[in-house]
Coordinates of C-alpha atoms in Angstrom, one line a residue:
M1 CA -8.1 29.5 -35.9
S2 CA -6.1 26.9 -33.9
N3 CA -7.2 23.3 -33.7
K4 CA -8.0 23.9 -30.0
N5 CA -11.0 26.1 -31.0
K6 CA -12.5 23.3 -32.9
A7 CA -14.2 20.4 -31.2
Q8 CA -11.8 17.5 -31.3
K9 CA -13.0 13.9 -30.9
H10 CA -10.8 11.5 -29.0
S11 CA -11.1 7.9 -27.8
F12 CA -10.7 7.2 -24.2
Q13 CA -7.5 5.4 -23.1
A14 CA -8.2 1.6 -23.1
E15 CA -7.8 1.5 -19.3
V16 CA -10.3 4.4 -18.9
R17 CA -12.9 2.5 -20.9
E18 CA -12.5 -0.5 -18.7
V19 CA -12.6 1.5 -15.5
L20 CA -15.8 3.3 -16.7
K21 CA -17.5 0.1 -17.5
L22 CA -16.5 -1.4 -14.2
V23 CA -17.6 1.7 -12.2
V24 CA -21.0 1.9 -13.8
N25 CA -21.8 -1.8 -13.5
S26 CA -20.4 -2.4 -10.0
L27 CA -21.3 0.8 -8.1
Y28 CA -24.9 1.1 -9.2
S29 CA -26.2 -0.1 -5.8
N30 CA -24.2 2.8 -4.3
K31 CA -24.9 5.3 -7.0
E32 CA -25.4 8.3 -4.8
I33 CA -21.6 8.5 -4.1
F34 CA -21.3 10.4 -7.5
L35 CA -22.4 13.6 -5.7
R36 CA -19.9 13.1 -2.9
E37 CA -17.1 12.6 -5.4
L38 CA -18.0 15.7 -7.5
I39 CA -18.4 17.9 -4.4
S40 CA -15.1 16.7 -3.0
N41 CA -13.4 17.6 -6.3
A42 CA -15.0 21.0 -6.2
S43 CA -13.8 21.5 -2.6
D44 CA -10.3 20.6 -3.6
A45 CA -10.4 23.1 -6.5
C46 CA -11.5 25.9 -4.1
D47 CA -8.7 24.9 -1.6
K48 CA -6.1 25.1 -4.3
L49 CA -7.2 28.5 -5.6
R50 CA -7.3 29.9 -2.1
F51 CA -3.7 28.8 -1.6
E52 CA -2.4 30.1 -5.0
A53 CA -4.2 33.4 -4.4
L54 CA -2.0 34.0 -1.3
Q55 CA 0.8 34.6 -3.8
D56 CA -1.3 36.2 -6.6
E57 CA -4.5 37.8 -5.4
A58 CA -5.4 38.7 -9.1
L59 CA -6.3 35.0 -9.6
L60 CA -9.5 35.5 -7.6
S61 CA -10.8 38.1 -10.2
G62 CA -12.4 40.0 -7.4
D63 CA -14.4 36.9 -6.2
S64 CA -12.9 35.8 -2.8
E65 CA -16.1 34.1 -1.6
F66 CA -15.8 30.4 -2.5
N67 CA -19.0 28.4 -3.1
I68 CA -20.0 25.0 -4.4
D69 CA -23.4 25.4 -6.2
I70 CA -25.9 22.7 -7.1
E71 CA -28.6 23.5 -9.6
I72 CA -31.5 21.5 -11.0
D73 CA -32.9 21.9 -14.5
S74 CA -35.9 19.6 -14.5
E75 CA -37.0 20.5 -18.0
K76 CA -33.6 19.4 -19.5
H77 CA -33.3 16.5 -16.9
E78 CA -30.0 18.0 -15.9
L79 CA -28.1 18.3 -12.6
I80 CA -25.4 21.0 -12.4
I81 CA -22.5 21.1 -9.9
R82 CA -20.5 24.4 -10.1
D83 CA -17.5 25.8 -8.2
N84 CA -15.4 28.9 -8.5
G85 CA -12.1 27.2 -7.7
I86 CA -8.9 26.8 -9.6
G87 CA -10.4 25.3 -12.8
M88 CA -8.4 23.6 -15.5
N89 CA -6.8 24.5 -18.8
F90 CA -7.0 22.5 -22.1
E91 CA -3.9 20.3 -21.3
E92 CA -5.1 19.6 -17.7
V93 CA -8.6 18.5 -18.9
T94 CA -7.0 16.1 -21.5
E95 CA -4.6 14.7 -18.9
N96 CA -7.0 14.4 -16.0
I97 CA -10.1 13.1 -17.8
G98 CA -9.1 11.3 -21.0
T99 CA -6.4 9.1 -19.4
I100 CA -5.4 7.4 -16.2
A101 CA -1.8 7.8 -15.4
K102 CA -2.3 6.2 -12.0
S103 CA 0.2 3.4 -11.1
G104 CA -1.5 0.2 -10.3
T105 CA -4.3 0.6 -13.0
R106 CA -3.4 -2.6 -14.8
Q107 CA -3.1 -4.6 -11.6
F108 CA -6.5 -3.2 -10.6
L109 CA -8.1 -4.3 -13.8
K110 CA -6.5 -7.7 -13.7
Q111 CA -8.2 -8.4 -10.3
V112 CA -11.7 -7.6 -11.6
S113 CA -13.8 -10.6 -10.9
G114 CA -17.2 -9.8 -12.4
D115 CA -18.8 -10.1 -8.9
S116 CA -20.2 -6.6 -8.3
D117 CA -19.9 -6.9 -4.5
L118 CA -16.2 -8.0 -4.7
D119 CA -15.5 -5.4 -7.4
Q120 CA -17.1 -2.7 -5.4
K121 CA -14.5 -3.3 -2.6
L122 CA -11.7 -3.3 -5.2
I123 CA -12.9 0.0 -6.7
G124 CA -12.8 1.5 -3.2
R125 CA -9.0 0.8 -3.1
F126 CA -8.5 2.3 -6.5
G127 CA -10.8 5.4 -6.3
V128 CA -13.3 6.6 -8.9
G129 CA -13.6 10.5 -8.6
F130 CA -15.1 12.1 -11.7
Y131 CA -15.9 8.9 -13.5
S132 CA -18.6 8.1 -10.9
S133 CA -20.7 10.7 -12.9
F134 CA -21.5 8.1 -15.5
I135 CA -23.3 5.9 -12.9
V136 CA -26.3 8.2 -13.1
A137 CA -25.7 10.3 -16.3
D138 CA -25.8 9.3 -20.0
Q139 CA -24.1 12.5 -21.0
V140 CA -21.6 14.6 -19.0
T141 CA -20.3 18.0 -20.0
V142 CA -17.5 19.8 -18.2
L143 CA -17.1 23.6 -18.7
T144 CA -13.9 25.0 -17.0
R145 CA -11.4 27.7 -17.1
R146 CA -8.2 28.0 -15.1
A147 CA -7.8 30.9 -12.8
G148 CA -5.5 33.5 -14.4
D149 CA -6.3 32.4 -18.0
E150 CA -8.0 34.6 -20.5
P151 CA -11.8 34.1 -21.1
G152 CA -11.1 32.6 -24.6
Q153 CA -9.0 29.8 -22.9
G154 CA -12.0 28.1 -21.4
V155 CA -12.6 24.4 -22.2
R156 CA -15.7 22.4 -23.0
W157 CA -15.4 18.6 -22.6
S158 CA -18.3 16.2 -23.2
S159 CA -18.9 12.4 -23.4
D160 CA -21.5 9.8 -23.1
G161 CA -19.0 7.5 -21.4
A162 CA -19.2 4.9 -24.2
G163 CA -15.6 5.3 -25.5
E164 CA -15.2 8.8 -27.0
Y165 CA -15.1 12.4 -25.8
E166 CA -15.1 15.8 -27.5
I167 CA -13.0 18.7 -26.3
S168 CA -12.7 22.2 -27.5
N169 CA -11.9 25.8 -26.3
E170 CA -14.7 28.2 -25.7
D171 CA -15.2 31.5 -24.0
R172 CA -15.7 31.3 -20.2
E173 CA -16.3 34.5 -18.3
H174 CA -15.3 33.2 -14.9
H175 CA -12.7 30.7 -13.6
G176 CA -13.8 27.5 -12.0
T177 CA -15.5 24.3 -13.2
E178 CA -19.2 23.5 -14.0
I179 CA -20.2 19.9 -14.5
I180 CA -23.5 19.2 -16.2
L181 CA -25.0 15.8 -15.8
H182 CA -27.8 14.8 -18.2
L183 CA -29.4 12.2 -16.0
K184 CA -30.6 8.8 -17.2
E185 CA -34.4 8.5 -17.3
A186 CA -34.4 6.3 -14.2
E187 CA -32.4 8.7 -12.1
S188 CA -35.0 11.6 -11.7
E189 CA -34.7 11.3 -7.9
F190 CA -31.5 13.3 -8.1
L191 CA -33.7 16.2 -9.5
Q192 CA -35.5 16.4 -6.1
S193 CA -34.3 19.1 -3.7
W194 CA -34.9 16.9 -0.6
T195 CA -32.8 14.1 -2.1
L196 CA -29.9 16.4 -2.7
R197 CA -30.2 18.0 0.8
S198 CA -30.2 14.5 2.3
L199 CA -27.1 13.4 0.4
V200 CA -25.1 16.5 1.2
T201 CA -26.0 16.2 4.9
R202 CA -24.9 12.5 4.8
Y203 CA -21.7 12.8 2.8
S204 CA -20.6 16.4 2.6
D205 CA -21.8 18.3 5.6
H206 CA -18.2 18.8 6.8
I207 CA -17.0 20.5 3.6
G208 CA -15.3 23.8 4.6
F209 CA -17.0 25.8 1.8
P210 CA -20.7 26.7 1.6
I211 CA -22.6 24.2 -0.6
R212 CA -25.6 26.1 -2.0
L213 CA -28.7 24.7 -3.6
R214 CA -30.8 26.8 -6.0
E215 CA -34.4 26.3 -5.1
E216 CA -37.7 28.1 -4.9
K217 CA -38.1 30.4 -1.9
E218 CA -41.3 31.2 0.0
D219 CA -42.0 34.1 -2.3
G220 CA -42.0 31.8 -5.3
E221 CA -38.7 33.2 -6.6
P222 CA -35.6 30.9 -7.0
G223 CA -32.7 31.6 -4.8
W224 CA -29.6 30.1 -3.2
T225 CA -29.8 28.2 0.1
S226 CA -26.7 26.9 2.0
I227 CA -27.3 23.3 2.9
N228 CA -24.2 22.3 4.8
Q229 CA -22.5 23.4 8.0
A230 CA -19.5 24.7 6.1
S231 CA -17.1 24.3 9.0
A232 CA -13.9 22.2 8.9
L233 CA -14.7 19.1 10.9
W234 CA -11.3 18.9 12.6
T235 CA -11.9 22.3 14.2
L236 CA -14.8 21.1 16.2
S237 CA -14.5 19.4 19.6
K238 CA -14.6 15.6 19.7
S239 CA -17.8 15.8 21.7
E240 CA -19.6 17.5 18.7
I241 CA -18.6 14.9 16.2
S242 CA -20.3 11.5 15.7
D243 CA -18.6 8.4 14.4
D244 CA -20.7 8.8 11.2
D245 CA -19.3 12.4 10.8
Y246 CA -15.7 11.1 11.2
Q247 CA -16.3 8.4 8.6
S248 CA -18.0 10.8 6.2
F249 CA -15.0 13.1 6.4
Y250 CA -12.6 10.3 5.9
K251 CA -14.4 9.3 2.7
H252 CA -14.3 12.9 1.4
L253 CA -10.6 13.1 2.2
S254 CA -9.5 9.7 0.8
H255 CA -12.2 9.1 -1.9
D256 CA -12.5 5.7 -0.4
L257 CA -15.8 3.8 -0.5
E258 CA -15.1 1.9 2.7
D259 CA -15.0 3.1 6.3
A260 CA -11.7 3.8 8.0
L261 CA -10.5 1.2 10.5
D262 CA -9.9 3.7 13.2
W263 CA -8.8 7.4 13.8
T264 CA -7.3 9.8 16.3
H265 CA -8.2 13.4 16.7
N266 CA -6.0 15.7 18.8
Q267 CA -5.7 19.4 19.5
V268 CA -2.2 20.5 20.7
E269 CA -1.5 23.7 22.6
G270 CA 1.9 24.9 23.7
N271 CA 4.9 26.3 21.9
H272 CA 3.2 25.2 18.7
N273 CA -0.6 25.1 18.3
Y274 CA -2.0 22.7 15.8
T275 CA -4.7 20.1 15.3
N276 CA -4.3 16.6 13.7
L277 CA -6.9 14.2 12.6
L278 CA -5.4 10.9 11.4
Y279 CA -7.1 7.8 9.9
I280 CA -6.1 4.2 9.3
P281 CA -7.8 3.0 6.1
S282 CA -9.3 -0.5 6.0
R283 CA -7.7 -1.4 2.7
A284 CA -4.4 -0.6 1.1
P285 CA -4.3 1.0 -2.4
L286 CA -3.3 -1.5 -5.0
D287 CA 0.0 0.2 -5.6
I288 CA 1.0 0.8 -1.9
M289 CA 4.3 -1.0 -2.2
L290 CA 5.2 0.9 -5.4
Q291 CA 4.6 4.3 -3.9
R292 CA 8.0 4.9 -2.2
D293 CA 9.0 7.4 -4.8
E294 CA 5.6 9.1 -5.1
R295 CA 4.6 12.0 -2.9
S296 CA 2.3 10.9 -0.1
G297 CA 1.3 12.3 3.2
L298 CA -1.3 14.4 5.0
R299 CA -3.1 17.5 4.0
L300 CA -1.6 20.6 5.5
Y301 CA -3.7 23.6 6.5
V302 CA -2.6 26.8 8.2
R303 CA -5.4 28.5 10.1
R304 CA -8.0 26.5 8.1
V305 CA -6.4 27.6 4.8
F306 CA -5.4 24.6 2.6
I307 CA -1.6 24.7 1.9
M308 CA -0.8 21.5 0.2
D309 CA -1.9 17.9 -0.4
A310 CA 0.5 15.0 0.3
A311 CA 2.8 17.0 2.7
E312 CA 5.4 14.3 3.0
Q313 CA 7.4 16.3 5.5
L314 CA 4.8 15.4 8.1
L315 CA 5.0 11.7 7.7
P316 CA 7.8 9.2 7.1
H317 CA 7.4 6.8 4.1
Y318 CA 6.7 3.8 6.3
L319 CA 3.5 5.6 7.5
R320 CA 2.3 6.6 4.0
F321 CA -0.9 4.7 4.5
V322 CA -2.1 7.2 7.1
R323 CA -4.7 9.7 5.8
G324 CA -5.7 12.9 7.5
V325 CA -5.1 16.6 8.1
V326 CA -2.8 18.7 10.1
D327 CA -3.9 22.3 10.7
S328 CA -1.3 24.7 12.2
D329 CA -1.9 28.0 13.9
D330 CA 1.7 29.1 13.7
L331 CA 3.1 28.4 10.2
P332 CA 3.2 31.3 7.7
L333 CA 0.5 31.1 5.0
N334 CA 3.2 31.3 2.3
V335 CA 5.0 28.2 3.5
S336 CA 6.6 26.2 0.7
R337 CA 7.9 22.6 0.5
E338 CA 11.4 23.9 0.8
L339 CA 10.5 26.0 4.0
L340 CA 8.8 22.9 5.4
Q341 CA 12.1 21.0 5.3
E342 CA 13.9 23.6 7.3
N343 CA 11.1 24.6 9.8
E344 CA 11.6 23.6 13.4
G345 CA 7.9 23.6 14.1
I346 CA 7.3 21.1 11.2
R347 CA 10.0 18.8 12.7
K348 CA 8.2 18.8 16.1
M349 CA 4.8 18.3 14.4
R350 CA 6.2 15.4 12.4
A351 CA 7.5 13.7 15.6
A352 CA 4.1 14.2 17.2
V353 CA 2.2 12.9 14.2
V354 CA 4.4 9.8 14.1
K355 CA 3.8 9.2 17.8
R356 CA 0.1 9.6 17.5
S357 CA 0.0 7.2 14.5
L358 CA 2.0 4.6 16.4
D359 CA -0.1 5.1 19.5
L360 CA -3.2 4.6 17.4
L361 CA -1.8 1.3 16.1
E362 CA -0.9 0.2 19.6
R363 CA -4.4 0.9 20.7
M364 CA -5.8 -1.2 17.9
A365 CA -3.4 -4.0 18.6
G366 CA -4.2 -3.9 22.3
R367 CA -8.0 -4.4 21.7
G368 CA -7.6 -7.9 20.3
G369 CA -10.2 -9.1 17.8
D370 CA -9.7 -8.9 14.1
Q371 CA -9.3 -5.1 13.7
Y372 CA -5.5 -5.2 14.0
T373 CA -5.3 -8.4 12.0
R374 CA -7.1 -6.6 9.1
F375 CA -4.6 -3.7 9.4
W376 CA -1.7 -6.1 9.4
E377 CA -2.8 -8.0 6.3
E378 CA -3.2 -4.7 4.4
F379 CA -0.2 -2.6 5.7
G380 CA 2.1 -4.9 7.6
A381 CA 4.8 -5.0 4.9
V382 CA 4.8 -1.2 4.7
L383 CA 5.1 -0.8 8.5
K384 CA 8.2 -3.0 8.5
E385 CA 10.1 -0.4 6.5
G386 CA 10.0 1.7 9.7
V387 CA 12.3 -0.8 11.5
V388 CA 15.1 0.3 9.1
E389 CA 14.1 4.0 8.6
D390 CA 13.1 5.2 12.1
M391 CA 15.8 4.3 14.6
S392 CA 14.2 6.5 17.3
N393 CA 10.9 4.5 17.2
R394 CA 12.3 1.1 16.3
E395 CA 11.4 -0.6 19.5
K396 CA 7.8 0.7 19.3
I397 CA 7.4 -0.4 15.7
A398 CA 9.0 -3.8 16.5
G399 CA 6.2 -4.3 19.1
L400 CA 3.6 -3.8 16.4
L401 CA 5.1 -6.4 14.1
R402 CA 3.4 -9.7 13.5
F403 CA 4.8 -12.9 12.1
A404 CA 3.8 -16.4 11.2
S405 CA 5.5 -18.9 13.5
T406 CA 6.0 -22.7 14.0
H407 CA 4.5 -22.4 17.5
D408 CA 2.2 -25.4 18.1
G409 CA 2.5 -26.4 14.5
N410 CA 0.0 -23.7 13.4
T411 CA 2.0 -21.8 10.9
D412 CA -0.9 -19.6 9.9
Q413 CA -1.2 -18.0 13.3
R414 CA 0.3 -14.6 13.8
T415 CA 2.5 -13.8 16.8
S416 CA 4.1 -10.7 18.2
L417 CA 7.8 -10.6 19.3
E418 CA 6.7 -10.2 22.9
Q419 CA 4.6 -13.4 22.7
Y420 CA 7.7 -15.2 21.2
L421 CA 9.8 -14.1 24.1
E422 CA 7.2 -15.1 26.6
R423 CA 7.2 -18.7 25.2
M424 CA 11.0 -19.0 25.0
P425 CA 12.6 -21.5 27.3
K426 CA 14.9 -19.9 29.9
D427 CA 18.0 -21.5 28.3
Q428 CA 17.2 -20.1 24.8
D429 CA 19.0 -16.8 24.1
T430 CA 18.2 -16.4 20.4
I431 CA 15.1 -15.4 18.4
W432 CA 15.2 -17.7 15.4
Y433 CA 13.7 -16.9 12.0
V434 CA 13.6 -18.0 8.4
T435 CA 13.0 -15.9 5.3
S436 CA 11.6 -17.2 2.0
E437 CA 9.7 -16.0 -1.1
N438 CA 6.3 -17.2 0.2
H439 CA 4.7 -18.6 3.3
R440 CA 4.5 -22.2 2.1
S441 CA 8.1 -22.5 1.2
A442 CA 9.0 -20.8 4.6
S443 CA 6.9 -23.3 6.6
N444 CA 8.3 -26.2 4.6
S445 CA 12.0 -25.1 4.7
P446 CA 14.4 -28.0 5.3
H447 CA 16.3 -25.7 7.7
L448 CA 13.4 -26.0 10.2
E449 CA 13.8 -29.8 10.6
I450 CA 16.1 -29.8 13.6
F451 CA 14.2 -26.9 15.2
R452 CA 10.9 -28.8 14.9
K453 CA 12.5 -32.0 16.3
K454 CA 13.8 -30.1 19.4
G455 CA 10.6 -28.0 19.8
V456 CA 12.4 -24.6 19.1
E457 CA 10.0 -22.0 17.8
V458 CA 11.0 -20.2 14.5
L459 CA 9.4 -17.1 13.0
L460 CA 8.4 -17.5 9.3
M461 CA 9.0 -14.4 7.2
S462 CA 7.8 -14.3 3.6
D463 CA 7.3 -10.7 2.7
R464 CA 9.7 -9.4 0.1
I465 CA 10.9 -6.8 2.5
D466 CA 11.8 -9.2 5.3
E467 CA 15.3 -10.2 4.2
W468 CA 16.2 -6.5 3.8
M469 CA 14.7 -5.6 7.1
M470 CA 16.5 -8.3 9.0
G471 CA 19.8 -7.0 7.7
Y472 CA 19.3 -4.0 10.1
F473 CA 17.1 -5.6 12.8
T474 CA 19.6 -7.4 14.9
E475 CA 18.0 -7.7 18.3
F476 CA 14.8 -7.2 20.3
Q477 CA 14.7 -6.5 24.0
G478 CA 18.3 -7.7 24.3
K479 CA 17.7 -11.0 22.4
P480 CA 19.6 -11.3 19.1
F481 CA 17.9 -12.5 15.9
R482 CA 19.5 -15.4 13.9
S483 CA 18.5 -17.0 10.6
V484 CA 18.1 -20.8 10.7
A485 CA 19.6 -20.7 7.2
K486 CA 22.8 -18.9 7.9
G487 CA 26.0 -19.8 9.7
V488 CA 26.5 -22.8 11.9
V489 CA 23.6 -24.0 14.0
D490 CA 24.2 -25.8 17.2
L491 CA 21.1 -26.4 19.4
G492 CA 23.0 -28.6 21.8
G493 CA 22.1 -32.2 22.6
E494 CA 23.3 -35.3 24.4
T495 CA 27.1 -35.6 24.5
E496 CA 27.0 -39.1 23.1
S497 CA 25.0 -38.2 20.0
R498 CA 27.2 -35.2 19.3
D499 CA 30.3 -37.4 19.5
E500 CA 28.7 -39.8 17.1
Q501 CA 28.0 -37.0 14.6
K502 CA 31.7 -35.9 14.8
D503 CA 32.9 -39.5 14.2
K504 CA 30.6 -39.7 11.1
E505 CA 31.9 -36.4 9.8
K506 CA 35.5 -37.7 10.1
T507 CA 34.6 -40.9 8.3
E508 CA 32.9 -39.1 5.5
N509 CA 35.5 -36.4 5.1
D510 CA 36.9 -37.8 1.8
T511 CA 33.5 -38.0 0.3
L512 CA 32.6 -34.4 1.3
T513 CA 35.9 -33.2 -0.1
K514 CA 35.3 -35.0 -3.4
M515 CA 31.8 -33.4 -3.6
T516 CA 33.3 -30.0 -3.1
T517 CA 35.6 -30.6 -6.0
V518 CA 32.8 -31.8 -8.3
L519 CA 30.7 -28.6 -7.6
G520 CA 33.7 -26.3 -8.0
E521 CA 32.7 -22.6 -8.0
E522 CA 29.0 -23.4 -7.1
V523 CA 29.8 -23.7 -3.4
S524 CA 32.4 -22.7 -0.9
E525 CA 32.4 -26.2 0.7
V526 CA 30.3 -29.3 1.3
R527 CA 29.9 -30.3 4.9
A528 CA 27.8 -32.6 7.1
S529 CA 24.6 -31.0 8.4
N530 CA 23.2 -31.0 11.9
R531 CA 20.1 -29.1 10.7
L532 CA 18.6 -31.8 8.6
T533 CA 16.6 -34.8 9.8
E534 CA 14.5 -35.7 6.8
S535 CA 15.8 -33.7 3.7
A536 CA 18.9 -34.7 1.9
S537 CA 20.6 -31.3 1.5
C538 CA 20.3 -27.6 2.0
L539 CA 22.2 -24.4 1.2
V540 CA 23.7 -22.4 4.1
F541 CA 24.8 -18.7 3.7
G542 CA 27.1 -16.5 5.7
E543 CA 25.6 -14.4 8.5
Q544 CA 25.8 -11.2 6.5
E545 CA 24.9 -12.7 3.1
L546 CA 21.5 -12.3 1.3
A547 CA 19.2 -15.3 1.1
L548 CA 19.1 -16.8 -2.4
H549 CA 15.5 -15.7 -3.3
M550 CA 16.3 -12.1 -2.4
R551 CA 19.6 -12.2 -4.2
Q552 CA 18.0 -13.4 -7.4
M553 CA 15.2 -10.8 -7.1
L554 CA 17.7 -8.0 -6.9
E555 CA 19.8 -9.4 -9.8
Q556 CA 16.6 -9.5 -11.9
A557 CA 16.0 -5.9 -11.1
G558 CA 19.4 -5.1 -12.6
Q559 CA 21.5 -4.7 -9.4
D560 CA 25.1 -5.8 -9.5
L561 CA 25.9 -7.9 -6.4
P562 CA 29.3 -9.4 -5.3
A563 CA 29.7 -13.1 -6.0
S564 CA 28.3 -15.5 -3.4
R565 CA 29.3 -19.1 -2.8
P566 CA 27.1 -20.7 -0.2
T567 CA 27.9 -23.9 1.7
L568 CA 26.1 -27.1 0.8
E569 CA 25.1 -29.1 3.9
V570 CA 24.2 -32.8 3.4
N571 CA 22.3 -35.2 5.6
L572 CA 24.7 -38.1 6.2
D573 CA 21.9 -40.4 7.2
H574 CA 19.8 -39.8 4.0
P575 CA 19.5 -42.7 1.5
L576 CA 20.6 -40.4 -1.4
Y577 CA 23.8 -39.5 0.3
K578 CA 24.5 -43.1 1.2
R579 CA 23.9 -44.1 -2.4
L580 CA 26.3 -41.4 -3.5
S581 CA 29.0 -42.3 -1.0
E582 CA 28.8 -46.0 -2.2
S583 CA 28.9 -45.0 -5.9
E584 CA 32.0 -46.4 -7.6
E585 CA 31.4 -44.6 -10.9
D586 CA 32.6 -41.1 -11.3
S587 CA 29.6 -40.2 -13.5
G588 CA 27.1 -41.6 -11.0
F589 CA 28.9 -39.7 -8.1
S590 CA 28.9 -36.5 -10.1
D591 CA 25.2 -36.8 -11.0
L592 CA 24.1 -37.4 -7.4
T593 CA 26.3 -34.6 -6.1
H594 CA 24.8 -32.1 -8.6
L595 CA 21.3 -33.3 -7.8
L596 CA 21.8 -32.8 -4.1
H597 CA 23.0 -29.2 -4.9
E598 CA 20.2 -28.5 -7.3
Q599 CA 17.6 -29.8 -4.8
A600 CA 19.0 -27.4 -2.2
V601 CA 18.8 -24.5 -4.7
L602 CA 15.1 -25.3 -5.5
S603 CA 14.3 -25.6 -1.8
E604 CA 15.6 -22.1 -1.3
G605 CA 13.3 -20.7 -4.0
G606 CA 16.2 -20.3 -6.4
Q607 CA 16.4 -20.8 -10.1
L608 CA 18.7 -23.4 -11.7
K609 CA 21.4 -22.1 -14.0
D610 CA 21.1 -25.2 -16.3
P611 CA 17.7 -26.8 -15.9
V612 CA 18.2 -29.0 -19.0
S613 CA 21.2 -30.7 -17.3
F614 CA 19.1 -31.2 -14.1
V615 CA 16.4 -32.9 -16.1
Q616 CA 18.9 -35.2 -17.9
R617 CA 20.5 -36.2 -14.5
M618 CA 17.0 -36.9 -13.1
N619 CA 16.2 -39.0 -16.1
R620 CA 19.4 -41.0 -15.8
L621 CA 18.8 -41.6 -12.1
M622 CA 15.2 -42.8 -12.7
L623 CA 16.2 -45.1 -15.6
E624 CA 18.9 -46.6 -13.4
M625 CA 16.4 -47.2 -10.6
A626 CA 13.9 -48.7 -13.0
S627 CA 16.5 -51.1 -14.3
V628 CA 17.4 -52.2 -10.8
D629 CA 13.8 -52.8 -10.0

């Protein structure tokens, strides 16, 4: 007898234990969602078997009528949810229930606050699925067998959710999954037929398979009663669907606890007939920025038959936050991922889905209020990827972008590029921006000083993606973008003051040349700055070079980059520079030169190559100043 035929005890993965504890404690006030989650899982299992059976009808074992059954056993205080879907084998049960391989789990657990209201919102971004069973049950048993396996390959899994589970093989006559919840004493309301009917109507009425409840009939004999409409919601006309119906379907589709921000529902007729129902979530998954290599996308159906989840061919990566379904009347039922890549109909559907998604975002943005602001806070950094990836829609995506700005001194206010252009003086022909590792350092950047003095608005960019994006995003509506931290900046000015500046530069040429020599390979040159009015120094890069914070981030990620030697600009009117130019000691001159360079590196969010030497120089300077005092 193999070990699989004996009950094996295992401990839950540490992350699973923490997630279970969090789910039970934080979601109790919304405990009825366990039924929605289990029914959604059962629906997915039926969808998957129906699709696999297109290739191998024997998987159905003669049972082609899919059902999700709910049964009450009052004597045992048990609620049973059963489906005749795809089922699971031993390895799949172990992988899917004993562990969490989901990216973002550790980040999710780090953000737990202990406040049940806040944690409930956090859980909604993570998803709970099967683990919601333990909100109402003190013992959960899963009986399952994968379609196509032998009866002896069935699996029994059971746990009280405290830290361990038992798993073993056992005979199962039929494929599918049965979940037996031994309810906690206080949860007897879920043994009432009317409660279950009410919850199914509220949360799962749109499920495309019959949900049947076993209850006593008029003749006193128990029998099965269908308690949902069992019609795919997206096939109905919009006039038949309430907002609550749309939100309920979204939660089934996404396993989200929160409502969607907005949605669009379209039926397309012509050369290709299809329906799409697209949602914008209200919160981003915790790992949204890490999902670029993971499959994501919409659910694809063909004539109401589920074909695949996460059909990435229907959505570009930069719209991976969109949830929904596409149901085609024209594609073959045996369509594969490879065929999807070559199918002309899919390419046209993809273009239409992208257009509908961007139109939906435009509609949200046009309404004003905080709806689009909420979207931007959650998904703005992801949408920016489209500026690089989707040339055909770049102008439309650009119109949806929002940035912090120096306008009116309120750097927390978001502005669109159209609003920036509307405020531009007629003689300004450039859209100015600065990138930095965070909003505070962007708004305090020394490069902004001359722009603030002259009242020129600058966009503040602090998402990690911004520097990469702006390498490809060169103009908007005919106006070029320029970084305030790259190249030579000349905002004009009175002829007299400009002549004065040139005279100063000539006078200080020997000092600047000497500073360049002291810094050696650290810089390409040291020159007088017309950017700075208050700060002593700043680093300036070439137009095509990466900003220092982005360069260091890529290097830390293991990327080899060509050597870079920025220019050090110094403020000739600053007391530190004047002190340096008057220094007669080579050691004092060298210390001040390096300090001006190191200040500039730190201002750019960079890391010093030799922080110990920096501290020693600072100490020498402070001691010298103290002795003078």
